[in-house]
Amino acid sequence: TMSSTADDNDDNGEDRAVLVQFVSETGEEAGPPLQALLGSTVADLKATLDAQLIVQSGDYDDQVIYKFFVDEAEVATSLAVAVDCGQVNERLLRIVYQPQALFRVRPVTRCTSSLPGHSEAVLSAAFSPDSRNLASGSGDAAVRFWDLSTETPLHECRGHKHWVLCIAWSPDGRRLASACKRGQICLWCPDTGKQIGRPLARHTQWVTSLAWRPLHLDSECRLLASASKDCTVILWDTIVGQVSRVISGHEQAVTQVRWGGTDLLYTGSRDRTVRVWRADDGALCRTLQQHAHWVNTLALSTDYAMRLGANEPGKPAPEIGAPRTELCERARRVYEAARRDQPERLVSGSDDFTLTLWTPETDKRPVARLTGHLQLVNDVRFSPDGRLLASASFDKSVRLWDGRTGKFLATLLGHVGRVYQVAWSADSRLLVSSSADSTLKLWDIGAAGGKNRLKPVNDLPGHADEVYAVDWSPDGQKVASGGKDRELKLWRN
Amino acid sequence: MKKTLRAHDQRDTRQRADDQEVPEGAKPVYLLDREDQTRAKVLSNMLKQKRKEKAGKWDVPIPKVRATSEAEAFRALRSGKSKRKAWKRMVTKVTFVPDGFTRKPPKYERFIRPTGLRFKVAHVTHPELKATFQLPLLGVKKNPTSSLYTSLGIITKGTVIEVNVSDLGLVTQSGKVVWGKYAQVTNCPENDGCINAVLLV
C-alpha cells in the first residue's frame, strides 16, 4: 500500500512515512525511491515491490515470496520492528529483497521404515535426481537399489571386491556409478540392477570421490571424473568404458572432485591446495592455496542445480522418454537460474578447522576465510538457492554462513558427537545433519529470524550406531540415512 | 608322480588378491586414514580418569614426602593450676589461618597456632615461565600427612596450597579470569622462614 498521503507530523511511529529503496541481492536498484509506511508488514512491502517491478519491467510474478532485509536485519513482522525508529526520518532506507522458493518442504518427523539388507555398514546413500530411485553403497561390497513406493529392497548388485566408498547418479538418472576401495568403478542400471559394461579399473588406490559431467554440457552423460588416493583424477568415457584423460599434478591424495558448470574441474587434495583444471584438455588453470592442512571437502554454489539436471524444482519431472536435447535445454535453464549471472562460488573445508570461499573462475585469491570451528570440517554444502552455506565439523556443531560473502550467521548446537554430513531440503529452509552420536537432527533455517545459536526443530533418533550418510530427496518428500548399524532408514513428514 | 605334479602346479599358482575376503570394519571415505581411538579405549580412559579423581591421586611435582609425626608437629603445653594437665598442644610448624579467623576461647583451645608461625604469602614459581612471584595464600588444600593437619592449616613440605593468582593475569578458554590455583610447597617453611611453592598447572 503505497502511501503518498502520509502525515509526517503524526507522532505515532507506525504511521510515519519513510523513503525506501528496493535493492536486489546483487546490488541493482529496482527503481526510484518510494514512500512507505513505517508500519508496513511483509505483505505491504511485497505489494509495493510488485507495483514497482510492473512499472519498471512490465511483468512480475505474483507467486514469488520475498524476504526483506534492512541493514542485514530481516524484516520479520513489520518495518518498524526491524528499523531503529529514531534515525529513520533523514535516511533513505535500502531494503534488500530476496526471492524465496515457492514450494515449502515439510519437516521430516518420523522414520517410516528401516531397511535391512546390507551385511556391513552403509557407507553412502543417494537419491536419483528425479527422486524415483534410491541407491546405497556398503562395506559388504554391494550396491543396493531400493523401491521407494513400497520401501523395500529392489536389487542387490554385486560386482565390487571391497567396500563401496562412493556412489554418484548420472544427471539424467539413468545410471549409477559406484567406486570401491580397490579403485574400481562400476556402472549400474537402476531399473534392472545389472552392471553396464565392464568395471573401470585404472586407479591403484581407493577412489575418494566421483563427479559426472553436468547435463547441460553433455546430454548423453558420457564423462565421469574420479578422484583417488593415488593423487590422480581420471576422466572416464563411460559409454565406451575407457579412460579419456588422466589428470595428475597433485602431490598427495585427491579428496574431492567437482565438475563446474563451465566445464572446469575443481579438485581438493591433501597437499593443502585446490586446483582448477580445464576438462577438455586437462590443463591446470589455477592453484588455490590458502589452507594449512588437508582439504577435506568442496562445494559449489550451483551443485544442487547440476545434481538436479533437467528436473526443475517444484515442477513435474520430464517424462522418461524425453529426447536428449530437451533434457539438455531444461538443464541449462535450471543451471542459469541457479547461477543468476554471477560467477560460481566454491567453498573448501579443511582439517585446519577453517573454510575458504573462492570464485575460482575468475580469481586466485580467496573471497573470504571462514573461521570458527573448533575441530576439522568434514562436510560443506551450499543451500539449493546458493544463499547459505552449512558446514559440519567434528566439534559437534554445524555452522551456517552467508553464501555470498562468507559472513558467519549461526551455530547449530545439539549433537553430542562428531557431525558427519549435512543435507539441505529443496526449498533451502530445512537442514538435516547426521552424526556419530547415532541421531539425525533437523534444523529450521527459514524460521531462524536472525538468532545466532539455533536448536534443532526435530530430533530423529533410531539408528543404533554412527550415521555415516544422509541425503534428502530432491522432491523434498523423504530423507534417507545409513550408518554403521547396517540399516538404511527412510524418514518422512 | 601325480602328487608331485599337483604340488608343483599349486606352487606356481599365485594366490590372487581377488580370492581374499572383504575385510571388516568398513569406514566411509572421510574416516579412512584417520587414527581414531576405538571406543573401548575411550571408555577405558574415562574410567581411569574417574578412578584417579576418586582416589585423589594427582600429578604433583613431589609425589612422596616424609610424614611429619605428631611428636614433631606438636608440643605439649602444660596447663592448669599446678601445671599437671597436658592436653593442649602448640603447633611447631608453619600454619595458615584464614582472614577473619577468631580463636576459640583459650580455656577450650586444644591446638594453639602461634602468631609467629602464621604466614599469609608464599613464593610461588611458575614451572614453565621459570619466574617466582609472591602471592597471597587462600588456603591449605591437602597436607599429605593427615586430614587433621589439613583442617588445622599446617604447612609442611609437600602440602598442596591454594594461592591467589589474579596478579598473574591468567585467563581460561572461555575468557574468564583465573584467580585461584593450586601449588605444592617445596621447602620446609619452619626451617627457612618462608614458604616456597611450585604452581600446579
XYZ file of C-alpha atoms in Angstrom:
694
model
C 0.000 0.000 0.000
C 1.947 2.960 -1.266
C 1.089 5.917 0.830
C 1.669 9.212 -0.795
C -0.619 10.948 1.590
C 1.368 10.140 4.720
C 1.214 12.618 7.523
C 4.746 13.437 8.588
C 3.711 15.283 11.697
C 1.960 12.302 13.178
C 3.659 11.272 16.393
C 2.586 7.665 16.169
C 5.625 5.791 14.812
C 3.582 3.348 12.786
C 2.047 5.964 10.549
C 5.192 7.796 9.641
C 6.280 7.669 6.051
C 9.812 6.802 5.115
C 11.737 6.792 1.895
C 12.659 3.300 0.816
C 14.786 1.998 -1.997
C 14.376 -1.632 -3.035
C 17.686 -3.217 -3.966
C 18.176 -6.735 -5.265
C 20.782 -9.042 -3.751
C 23.290 -8.224 -6.438
C 23.010 -4.525 -5.731
C 20.741 -3.463 -8.573
C 18.069 -0.974 -7.674
C 14.521 -1.970 -8.524
C 13.548 1.611 -9.320
C 13.448 5.102 -7.873
C 12.936 5.617 -4.096
C 9.372 5.319 -2.842
C 7.469 6.298 0.213
C 6.193 3.608 2.516
C 4.605 3.497 5.933
C 6.883 2.615 8.802
C 4.347 0.081 9.986
C 4.332 -1.813 6.664
C 4.238 -5.547 7.001
C 5.967 -8.017 4.734
C 2.828 -8.269 2.604
C 2.706 -4.479 2.200
C 6.340 -4.376 1.183
C 5.759 -7.144 -1.347
C 2.832 -5.308 -2.877
C 4.908 -2.138 -3.119
C 7.775 -4.003 -4.704
C 5.484 -5.753 -7.186
C 3.963 -2.462 -8.192
C 7.403 -1.021 -8.783
C 8.542 -4.051 -10.770
C 5.498 -3.858 -13.034
C 6.306 -0.261 -13.805
C 9.975 -0.978 -14.413
C 9.961 -4.175 -16.365
C 6.393 -4.674 -17.358
C 5.958 -8.100 -15.821
C 6.093 -9.638 -12.423
C 5.478 -12.994 -10.899
C 2.641 -12.807 -8.416
C 3.623 -16.071 -6.889
C 7.085 -15.139 -5.698
C 7.656 -14.918 -1.942
C 10.245 -12.427 -0.765
C 12.364 -11.968 2.303
C 13.291 -8.366 3.056
C 16.446 -7.255 4.818
C 17.212 -3.791 6.173
C 20.846 -3.292 7.202
C 21.386 -7.048 7.490
C 18.390 -7.425 9.806
C 15.495 -9.408 8.490
C 12.064 -7.797 8.395
C 10.105 -10.471 10.186
C 6.826 -8.772 11.111
C 6.902 -5.135 10.152
C 9.357 -2.491 9.076
C 9.064 -0.598 12.334
C 10.355 -3.543 14.314
C 13.396 -4.078 12.118
C 14.410 -0.441 11.965
C 15.520 1.930 14.674
C 12.672 4.425 14.577
C 14.655 7.360 15.839
C 17.052 7.666 12.956
C 14.647 6.987 10.173
C 13.495 10.446 9.208
C 16.593 11.670 7.435
C 17.732 8.460 5.787
C 16.859 6.607 2.675
C 16.204 3.022 3.741
C 17.769 0.445 1.480
C 15.725 -2.724 1.577
C 17.313 -5.787 0.045
C 14.780 -8.268 -1.317
C 15.480 -11.954 -1.772
C 13.076 -14.175 -3.682
C 12.433 -17.417 -1.833
C 11.341 -20.782 -3.075
C 7.627 -21.019 -3.684
C 7.096 -24.540 -2.562
C 7.582 -25.494 1.044
C 9.169 -28.732 2.084
C 7.560 -30.209 5.157
C 9.873 -31.145 8.010
C 10.537 -34.860 8.419
C 9.394 -36.200 11.735
C 9.201 -39.945 11.681
C 11.023 -42.962 10.439
C 8.716 -44.773 8.068
C 10.904 -47.781 7.525
C 14.178 -49.356 8.456
C 15.524 -51.256 5.506
C 17.834 -54.065 6.462
C 19.724 -55.865 3.772
C 23.309 -54.799 3.911
C 25.550 -57.081 5.899
C 28.092 -54.381 6.694
C 27.942 -50.670 7.446
C 26.203 -48.433 4.910
C 28.827 -46.014 3.653
C 26.927 -43.866 1.166
C 23.321 -43.204 0.156
C 21.922 -41.103 -2.676
C 18.568 -40.347 -4.261
C 18.408 -40.111 -8.025
C 17.858 -36.611 -9.463
C 14.219 -37.331 -10.243
C 13.668 -38.789 -6.735
C 12.360 -42.031 -8.187
C 15.203 -44.252 -7.043
C 17.423 -44.646 -4.016
C 20.810 -46.345 -4.043
C 23.213 -47.208 -1.234
C 26.770 -48.490 -1.120
C 28.082 -50.501 1.771
C 31.081 -52.171 3.367
C 29.964 -55.588 2.178
C 30.972 -54.623 -1.375
C 27.375 -54.478 -2.581
C 25.333 -51.656 -4.084
C 21.621 -51.859 -3.361
C 18.688 -50.211 -5.061
C 15.540 -49.616 -3.041
C 11.954 -49.306 -4.177
C 10.630 -46.047 -2.775
C 6.937 -46.647 -3.233
C 6.907 -49.837 -1.169
C 10.067 -49.072 0.817
C 11.572 -52.489 0.196
C 14.782 -53.680 -1.402
C 14.734 -53.763 -5.168
C 18.079 -55.004 -6.477
C 21.305 -56.141 -4.931
C 24.274 -55.537 -7.166
C 27.468 -57.427 -6.564
C 30.498 -56.631 -8.604
C 32.905 -54.884 -6.317
C 35.543 -56.699 -4.329
C 35.984 -54.239 -1.499
C 33.981 -51.596 0.411
C 31.871 -49.401 -1.859
C 33.057 -45.947 -0.832
C 31.173 -43.548 -3.101
C 28.201 -43.608 -5.410
C 27.037 -40.986 -7.879
C 23.916 -40.821 -10.032
C 24.336 -39.592 -13.582
C 22.479 -36.286 -14.048
C 19.824 -37.923 -16.226
C 19.181 -40.529 -13.530
C 19.640 -43.470 -15.902
C 22.879 -44.811 -14.479
C 24.643 -45.084 -11.162
C 28.409 -45.096 -10.802
C 29.943 -46.700 -7.715
C 33.569 -46.823 -6.644
C 35.292 -49.154 -4.231
C 38.335 -49.228 -2.028
C 40.275 -51.216 -4.559
C 39.971 -48.397 -7.102
C 37.357 -49.997 -9.355
C 34.348 -48.146 -10.702
C 31.219 -49.978 -11.810
C 28.163 -48.636 -13.622
C 24.706 -49.957 -12.820
C 21.266 -49.644 -14.332
C 18.671 -48.824 -11.647
C 15.755 -50.471 -13.453
C 17.290 -53.901 -13.947
C 20.037 -53.884 -11.346
C 22.555 -55.149 -13.881
C 26.041 -53.855 -14.392
C 26.580 -51.789 -17.527
C 29.818 -52.695 -19.249
C 32.945 -53.876 -17.505
C 34.399 -52.481 -14.313
C 36.612 -49.447 -14.919
C 39.945 -50.146 -13.309
C 42.957 -47.906 -13.552
C 43.354 -46.337 -10.136
C 45.938 -48.007 -7.964
C 44.387 -46.911 -4.677
C 40.930 -46.194 -3.425
C 38.601 -43.728 -5.102
C 37.630 -40.844 -2.871
C 35.071 -39.030 -4.971
C 33.053 -39.213 -8.195
C 31.641 -36.398 -10.309
C 29.623 -36.638 -13.520
C 29.779 -34.005 -16.207
C 26.712 -31.729 -15.857
C 23.759 -32.436 -18.129
C 23.715 -29.026 -19.774
C 27.248 -29.602 -21.079
C 26.822 -33.226 -22.044
C 23.385 -34.515 -22.907
C 24.382 -38.190 -23.042
C 26.257 -38.167 -19.704
C 29.393 -39.597 -21.184
C 32.139 -38.310 -18.939
C 32.713 -39.185 -15.307
C 35.566 -37.873 -13.158
C 37.001 -39.942 -10.319
C 39.480 -38.723 -7.722
C 41.685 -41.175 -5.926
C 44.251 -41.547 -3.191
C 46.873 -42.215 -5.843
C 46.982 -38.421 -6.482
C 45.314 -38.572 -9.900
C 41.921 -37.701 -11.297
C 40.772 -39.872 -14.184
C 38.119 -38.800 -16.682
C 36.300 -41.884 -17.954
C 34.312 -42.255 -21.130
C 31.517 -44.319 -19.633
C 29.829 -45.250 -22.900
C 32.937 -46.816 -24.378
C 34.261 -47.882 -20.978
C 37.724 -46.414 -21.303
C 39.950 -43.792 -19.831
C 39.501 -40.455 -21.571
C 42.133 -38.470 -19.720
C 44.354 -38.803 -16.650
C 44.884 -35.571 -14.738
C 47.834 -35.664 -12.404
C 49.507 -32.844 -10.607
C 48.546 -33.117 -7.007
C 51.280 -34.238 -4.682
C 49.089 -36.103 -2.261
C 45.752 -37.856 -2.250
C 42.941 -36.029 -4.028
C 39.999 -35.970 -1.627
C 37.224 -34.332 -3.685
C 36.476 -33.534 -7.297
C 33.653 -31.307 -8.541
C 32.662 -30.621 -12.131
C 31.770 -26.957 -12.574
C 29.105 -25.625 -14.881
C 31.580 -24.030 -17.271
C 33.482 -27.276 -17.891
C 36.102 -26.650 -15.255
C 37.142 -29.327 -12.782
C 37.825 -28.386 -9.175
C 39.895 -30.784 -7.111
C 40.775 -30.579 -3.440
C 43.654 -32.569 -2.072
C 45.655 -33.476 0.994
C 48.540 -31.405 -0.301
C 46.543 -28.368 1.018
C 45.736 -26.959 -2.413
C 42.610 -26.730 -4.520
C 43.318 -26.879 -8.241
C 41.210 -25.735 -11.161
C 41.574 -27.727 -14.399
C 40.075 -27.356 -17.864
C 38.116 -30.505 -18.565
C 38.622 -30.603 -22.348
C 42.396 -30.682 -22.375
C 43.260 -31.373 -18.748
C 45.342 -28.216 -18.368
C 45.827 -26.655 -14.962
C 44.200 -23.213 -14.799
C 44.784 -22.161 -11.233
C 46.133 -23.406 -7.942
C 44.258 -22.043 -4.958
C 46.456 -22.073 -1.891
C 45.240 -20.986 1.460
C 44.718 -23.942 3.712
C 47.218 -25.152 6.270
C 46.137 -28.787 6.344
C 44.274 -31.364 4.236
C 41.377 -30.101 2.152
C 38.570 -32.481 3.037
C 35.560 -31.296 1.150
C 34.475 -28.988 -1.664
C 31.119 -27.491 -2.542
C 29.902 -25.378 -5.439
C 27.069 -22.887 -5.249
C 25.453 -24.474 -8.309
C 25.963 -28.039 -7.040
C 22.306 -28.672 -6.340
C 21.181 -27.338 -9.697
C 23.648 -29.559 -11.529
C 22.626 -32.537 -9.446
C 19.014 -31.977 -10.437
C 19.907 -31.961 -14.107
C 16.727 -31.487 -16.083
C 14.385 -31.692 -13.078
C 13.205 -28.209 -12.269
C 12.473 -27.767 -8.585
C 8.806 -27.624 -7.754
C 7.778 -28.589 -11.273
C 6.955 -32.079 -12.562
C 9.845 -34.188 -13.770
C 10.328 -34.658 -17.527
C 8.871 -37.863 -19.000
C 11.125 -40.854 -19.109
C 11.401 -40.980 -22.866
C 12.038 -37.283 -23.436
C 14.612 -36.503 -26.139
C 18.112 -35.626 -25.036
C 18.071 -32.151 -26.489
C 15.030 -31.237 -24.443
C 16.696 -32.526 -21.294
C 19.804 -30.556 -22.129
C 17.765 -27.395 -22.616
C 15.898 -27.793 -19.337
C 19.148 -28.475 -17.522
C 20.601 -25.309 -18.958
C 17.611 -23.310 -17.727
C 17.935 -24.764 -14.224
C 21.636 -24.008 -14.197
C 21.261 -20.427 -15.404
C 18.532 -19.783 -12.846
C 20.785 -21.051 -10.069
C 23.761 -19.091 -11.245
C 21.901 -15.760 -11.562
C 24.631 -14.216 -13.739
C 27.274 -14.397 -11.077
C 30.466 -16.421 -11.050
C 30.238 -19.801 -9.384
C 31.442 -19.869 -5.806
C 33.489 -22.713 -4.413
C 33.984 -23.385 -0.745
C 36.630 -25.744 0.619
C 36.607 -27.227 4.114
C 39.794 -28.398 5.672
C 41.492 -30.143 8.581
C 42.867 -26.778 9.725
C 39.371 -26.011 11.145
C 38.605 -23.309 8.540
C 36.705 -22.983 5.292
C 37.646 -20.776 2.381
C 35.296 -19.169 -0.110
C 36.621 -18.734 -3.660
C 35.390 -17.605 -7.065
C 37.681 -19.985 -8.910
C 36.633 -18.978 -12.403
C 37.985 -15.505 -12.015
C 40.328 -15.122 -9.106
C 43.171 -16.949 -7.446
C 42.744 -15.133 -4.164
C 40.021 -16.213 -1.744
C 36.889 -14.165 -1.221
C 36.763 -14.949 2.480
C 38.253 -17.174 5.108
C 35.620 -18.665 7.384
C 36.919 -19.442 10.841
C 35.107 -20.524 13.944
C 35.051 -24.276 14.050
C 36.958 -25.926 16.867
C 37.683 -29.169 15.053
C 38.159 -30.291 11.499
C 35.450 -29.567 8.962
C 34.055 -32.759 7.484
C 31.296 -31.684 5.124
C 30.220 -28.457 3.460
C 27.009 -27.846 1.466
C 25.586 -24.823 -0.231
C 21.837 -24.414 0.107
C 19.962 -25.123 -3.131
C 19.456 -21.423 -3.794
C 23.136 -20.769 -3.104
C 22.487 -18.154 -0.426
C 23.538 -20.108 2.624
C 26.348 -22.437 3.454
C 26.309 -25.169 6.093
C 29.466 -26.782 7.424
C 29.576 -29.924 9.567
C 32.518 -30.442 11.812
C 33.957 -32.919 14.284
C 33.424 -30.352 17.051
C 29.765 -31.485 17.297
C 28.366 -28.341 15.709
C 27.077 -27.245 12.327
C 27.729 -23.643 11.331
C 25.772 -21.508 8.917
C 27.428 -18.879 6.798
C 26.263 -16.423 4.192
C 26.815 -17.999 0.778
C 27.916 -14.843 -0.992
C 30.133 -13.032 1.461
C 31.076 -15.780 3.885
C 29.820 -13.918 6.920
C 29.062 -16.115 9.899
C 25.338 -16.442 10.589
C 24.604 -19.082 13.203
C 25.840 -22.113 15.092
C 23.589 -25.140 15.256
C 24.252 -26.893 18.525
C 22.626 -30.079 19.616
C 24.720 -33.022 18.585
C 26.815 -34.785 21.192
C 29.150 -36.491 18.779
C 31.012 -35.573 15.609
C 28.763 -34.334 12.842
C 29.489 -36.265 9.663
C 27.205 -34.971 6.906
C 24.513 -32.391 6.194
C 21.751 -32.298 3.599
C 19.524 -29.374 2.594
C 15.869 -29.601 1.676
C 14.909 -28.425 -1.796
C 13.469 -25.093 -0.628
C 16.603 -24.152 1.384
C 14.600 -23.775 4.578
C 15.418 -27.043 6.343
C 18.665 -28.798 7.061
C 19.282 -32.305 8.353
C 22.594 -33.375 9.869
C 23.887 -36.847 10.716
C 26.324 -37.566 13.443
C 28.446 -40.138 15.234
C 26.052 -39.968 18.180
C 23.608 -42.045 16.061
C 20.988 -39.311 15.657
C 19.930 -37.051 12.859
C 18.771 -33.570 13.703
C 16.504 -31.329 11.694
C 17.066 -27.583 11.783
C 14.703 -24.883 10.564
C 16.704 -22.139 8.934
C 13.812 -20.235 7.444
C 12.345 -19.500 10.860
C 15.659 -18.579 12.455
C 14.951 -14.871 12.459
C 18.494 -13.680 12.977
C 19.382 -15.716 16.058
C 22.925 -16.949 16.074
C 22.548 -20.106 18.145
C 19.878 -22.472 16.977
C 18.369 -25.581 18.476
C 17.096 -28.450 16.398
C 13.432 -28.485 15.497
C 13.325 -32.239 15.444
C 15.443 -34.976 16.825
C 15.475 -38.080 14.656
C 16.821 -40.898 16.778
C 16.523 -44.530 15.819
C 19.861 -45.597 14.461
C 21.798 -47.934 16.682
C 25.255 -46.703 15.755
C 27.044 -43.899 13.942
C 25.224 -42.457 10.938
C 27.630 -42.171 8.037
C 25.463 -40.927 5.188
C 22.346 -38.780 4.803
C 20.503 -37.494 1.731
C 17.322 -35.503 1.147
C 15.347 -36.384 -1.963
C 15.122 -33.531 -4.496
C 11.332 -33.510 -4.325
C 11.557 -32.908 -0.589
C 9.480 -35.884 0.447
C 11.975 -38.199 2.080
C 15.275 -38.322 3.875
C 17.438 -41.449 3.692
C 20.152 -42.196 6.212
C 22.538 -45.105 6.683
C 25.342 -45.941 9.013
C 27.283 -48.445 11.000
C 24.225 -50.368 12.182
C 23.775 -51.696 8.601
C 20.233 -50.381 8.197
C 19.021 -47.727 5.842
C 16.258 -45.600 7.346
C 13.709 -43.545 5.452
C 12.160 -40.532 7.144
C 9.061 -38.639 6.127
C 6.792 -35.985 7.465
C 54.441 -88.638 -9.574
C 50.927 -87.212 -9.924
C 51.145 -85.847 -6.433
C 54.436 -84.134 -7.195
C 52.971 -82.565 -10.332
C 49.921 -81.322 -8.472
C 52.062 -79.867 -5.719
C 54.167 -78.163 -8.378
C 51.054 -76.637 -10.001
C 49.778 -75.302 -6.746
C 53.102 -73.702 -6.031
C 53.027 -71.858 -9.366
C 49.518 -70.531 -8.926
C 49.873 -67.252 -7.141
C 47.245 -66.533 -4.524
C 45.212 -63.853 -6.288
C 44.107 -60.836 -4.342
C 40.531 -61.397 -5.591
C 40.134 -64.514 -3.529
C 40.553 -62.679 -0.273
C 37.540 -61.847 1.838
C 36.211 -58.332 2.169
C 37.693 -57.080 5.448
C 35.574 -55.923 8.350
C 35.410 -52.511 9.901
C 34.113 -50.631 6.851
C 34.624 -46.879 7.126
C 33.368 -44.081 4.904
C 35.867 -42.122 2.802
C 36.212 -39.254 5.233
C 37.255 -41.574 8.048
C 39.888 -43.503 6.109
C 43.463 -42.676 7.053
C 42.329 -41.109 10.291
C 43.584 -42.549 13.531
C 40.507 -42.973 15.622
C 40.682 -44.147 19.158
C 38.490 -47.174 19.391
C 35.521 -46.675 21.585
C 36.752 -49.265 24.063
C 39.917 -47.251 24.597
C 37.969 -44.037 25.100
C 35.730 -45.630 27.721
C 38.681 -47.221 29.473
C 40.414 -43.848 29.612
C 37.309 -42.214 31.038
C 37.036 -44.862 33.741
C 40.692 -44.486 34.647
C 40.251 -40.731 34.955
C 37.239 -41.185 37.225
C 39.102 -43.617 39.436
C 42.032 -41.242 39.738
C 39.734 -38.443 40.788
C 38.078 -40.617 43.375
C 41.364 -41.752 44.867
C 42.610 -38.209 44.979
C 45.826 -39.119 43.197
C 47.040 -36.049 41.408
C 50.039 -35.442 39.299
C 52.206 -33.335 41.593
C 55.885 -32.419 41.399
C 56.704 -34.062 44.753
C 54.660 -37.226 44.916
C 56.087 -38.752 48.074
C 57.009 -36.834 51.187
C 58.152 -37.892 54.592
C 55.228 -37.796 57.002
C 55.546 -35.482 59.977
C 54.735 -37.318 63.177
C 52.608 -35.786 65.876
C 55.598 -35.578 68.191
C 57.335 -33.464 65.576
C 54.430 -31.203 64.704
C 53.011 -30.586 68.167
C 54.495 -29.731 71.506
C 52.577 -30.471 74.658
C 51.772 -27.457 76.787
C 51.158 -27.812 80.465
C 48.148 -26.040 81.847
C 46.090 -25.983 84.958
C 46.782 -24.521 88.423
C 49.573 -26.957 89.197
C 50.589 -27.415 85.578
C 49.709 -31.068 85.595
C 47.278 -31.139 82.718
C 48.923 -31.654 79.311
C 46.091 -31.810 76.819
C 46.963 -28.613 74.996
C 49.207 -28.768 72.006
C 51.177 -25.992 70.330
C 51.866 -26.350 66.624
C 55.560 -26.090 65.879
C 55.126 -25.952 62.090
C 54.104 -23.057 59.880
C 50.327 -22.612 59.627
C 47.865 -20.617 57.625
C 44.770 -19.140 59.212
C 42.076 -17.565 57.060
C 41.060 -13.900 57.216
C 38.550 -13.299 59.905
C 39.882 -16.162 61.959
C 38.960 -15.945 65.629
C 40.486 -18.209 68.218
C 38.325 -20.479 70.272
C 38.064 -19.429 73.912
C 41.556 -20.065 75.365
C 40.155 -22.306 78.104
C 38.897 -24.785 75.477
C 41.503 -24.387 72.774
C 43.288 -27.666 72.225
C 45.580 -26.683 69.353
C 47.411 -23.385 69.610
C 48.737 -21.831 66.461
C 51.318 -19.192 67.438
C 51.077 -15.932 65.527
C 54.781 -16.009 64.828
C 54.330 -19.066 62.664
C 51.335 -17.818 60.736
C 52.051 -16.915 57.098
C 49.907 -15.093 54.574
C 52.058 -15.116 51.449
C 54.027 -17.723 49.570
C 56.749 -17.503 46.959
C 55.266 -19.378 44.009
C 57.287 -20.409 40.969
C 55.638 -20.907 37.594
C 57.259 -24.102 36.235
C 57.172 -23.112 32.547
C 57.904 -19.403 32.831
C 60.560 -20.118 35.490
C 59.587 -16.943 37.330
C 58.718 -16.614 41.010
C 56.012 -14.391 42.426
C 54.937 -13.573 45.928
C 51.266 -14.474 46.021
C 48.779 -14.338 48.886
C 47.575 -17.643 50.245
C 43.929 -18.620 50.031
C 44.020 -21.849 51.986
C 45.541 -25.245 52.590
C 44.071 -27.832 50.251
C 45.736 -31.003 51.485
C 48.503 -31.882 53.824
C 49.855 -35.302 52.857
C 50.313 -36.475 56.442
C 46.709 -36.407 57.636
C 43.409 -34.591 57.359
C 43.855 -33.220 60.874
C 46.841 -31.217 59.655
C 44.801 -30.028 56.670
C 41.998 -28.783 58.890
C 44.479 -27.011 61.183
C 46.154 -25.376 58.211
C 49.598 -26.801 58.881
C 52.019 -26.294 56.006
C 54.899 -28.704 55.661
C 56.920 -29.853 52.675
C 54.659 -31.393 50.046
C 51.443 -29.682 51.160
C 49.122 -28.554 48.395
C 48.049 -24.968 48.995
C 45.759 -22.637 47.113
C 47.120 -19.262 46.040
C 45.590 -16.118 44.607
C 46.900 -15.776 41.047
C 44.840 -12.814 39.880
C 48.076 -10.827 39.632
C 49.401 -13.198 37.011
C 46.586 -12.393 34.611
C 45.714 -15.946 33.593
C 42.585 -16.401 31.525
C 40.532 -19.540 30.845
C 39.489 -20.700 27.363
C 36.086 -19.095 27.704
C 37.546 -15.752 28.659
C 37.084 -15.778 32.420
C 39.914 -14.594 34.658
C 41.514 -17.270 36.844
C 42.091 -16.085 40.386
C 42.938 -19.209 42.385
C 45.307 -22.056 41.595
C 46.954 -24.864 43.470
C 50.655 -25.003 44.302
C 52.790 -27.517 46.143
C 55.233 -26.470 48.866
C 58.818 -27.424 48.087
C 60.761 -26.395 51.187
C 60.483 -26.818 54.964
C 58.956 -23.469 55.928
C 59.610 -23.829 59.651
C 63.353 -24.018 58.935
C 63.549 -21.351 56.245
C 61.073 -18.766 57.449
C 59.282 -18.547 54.113
C 57.006 -20.750 52.030
C 58.348 -21.708 48.600
C 55.960 -23.471 46.272
C 55.624 -24.618 42.689
C 52.430 -23.807 40.799
C 50.465 -26.824 39.583
C 49.493 -26.013 36.029
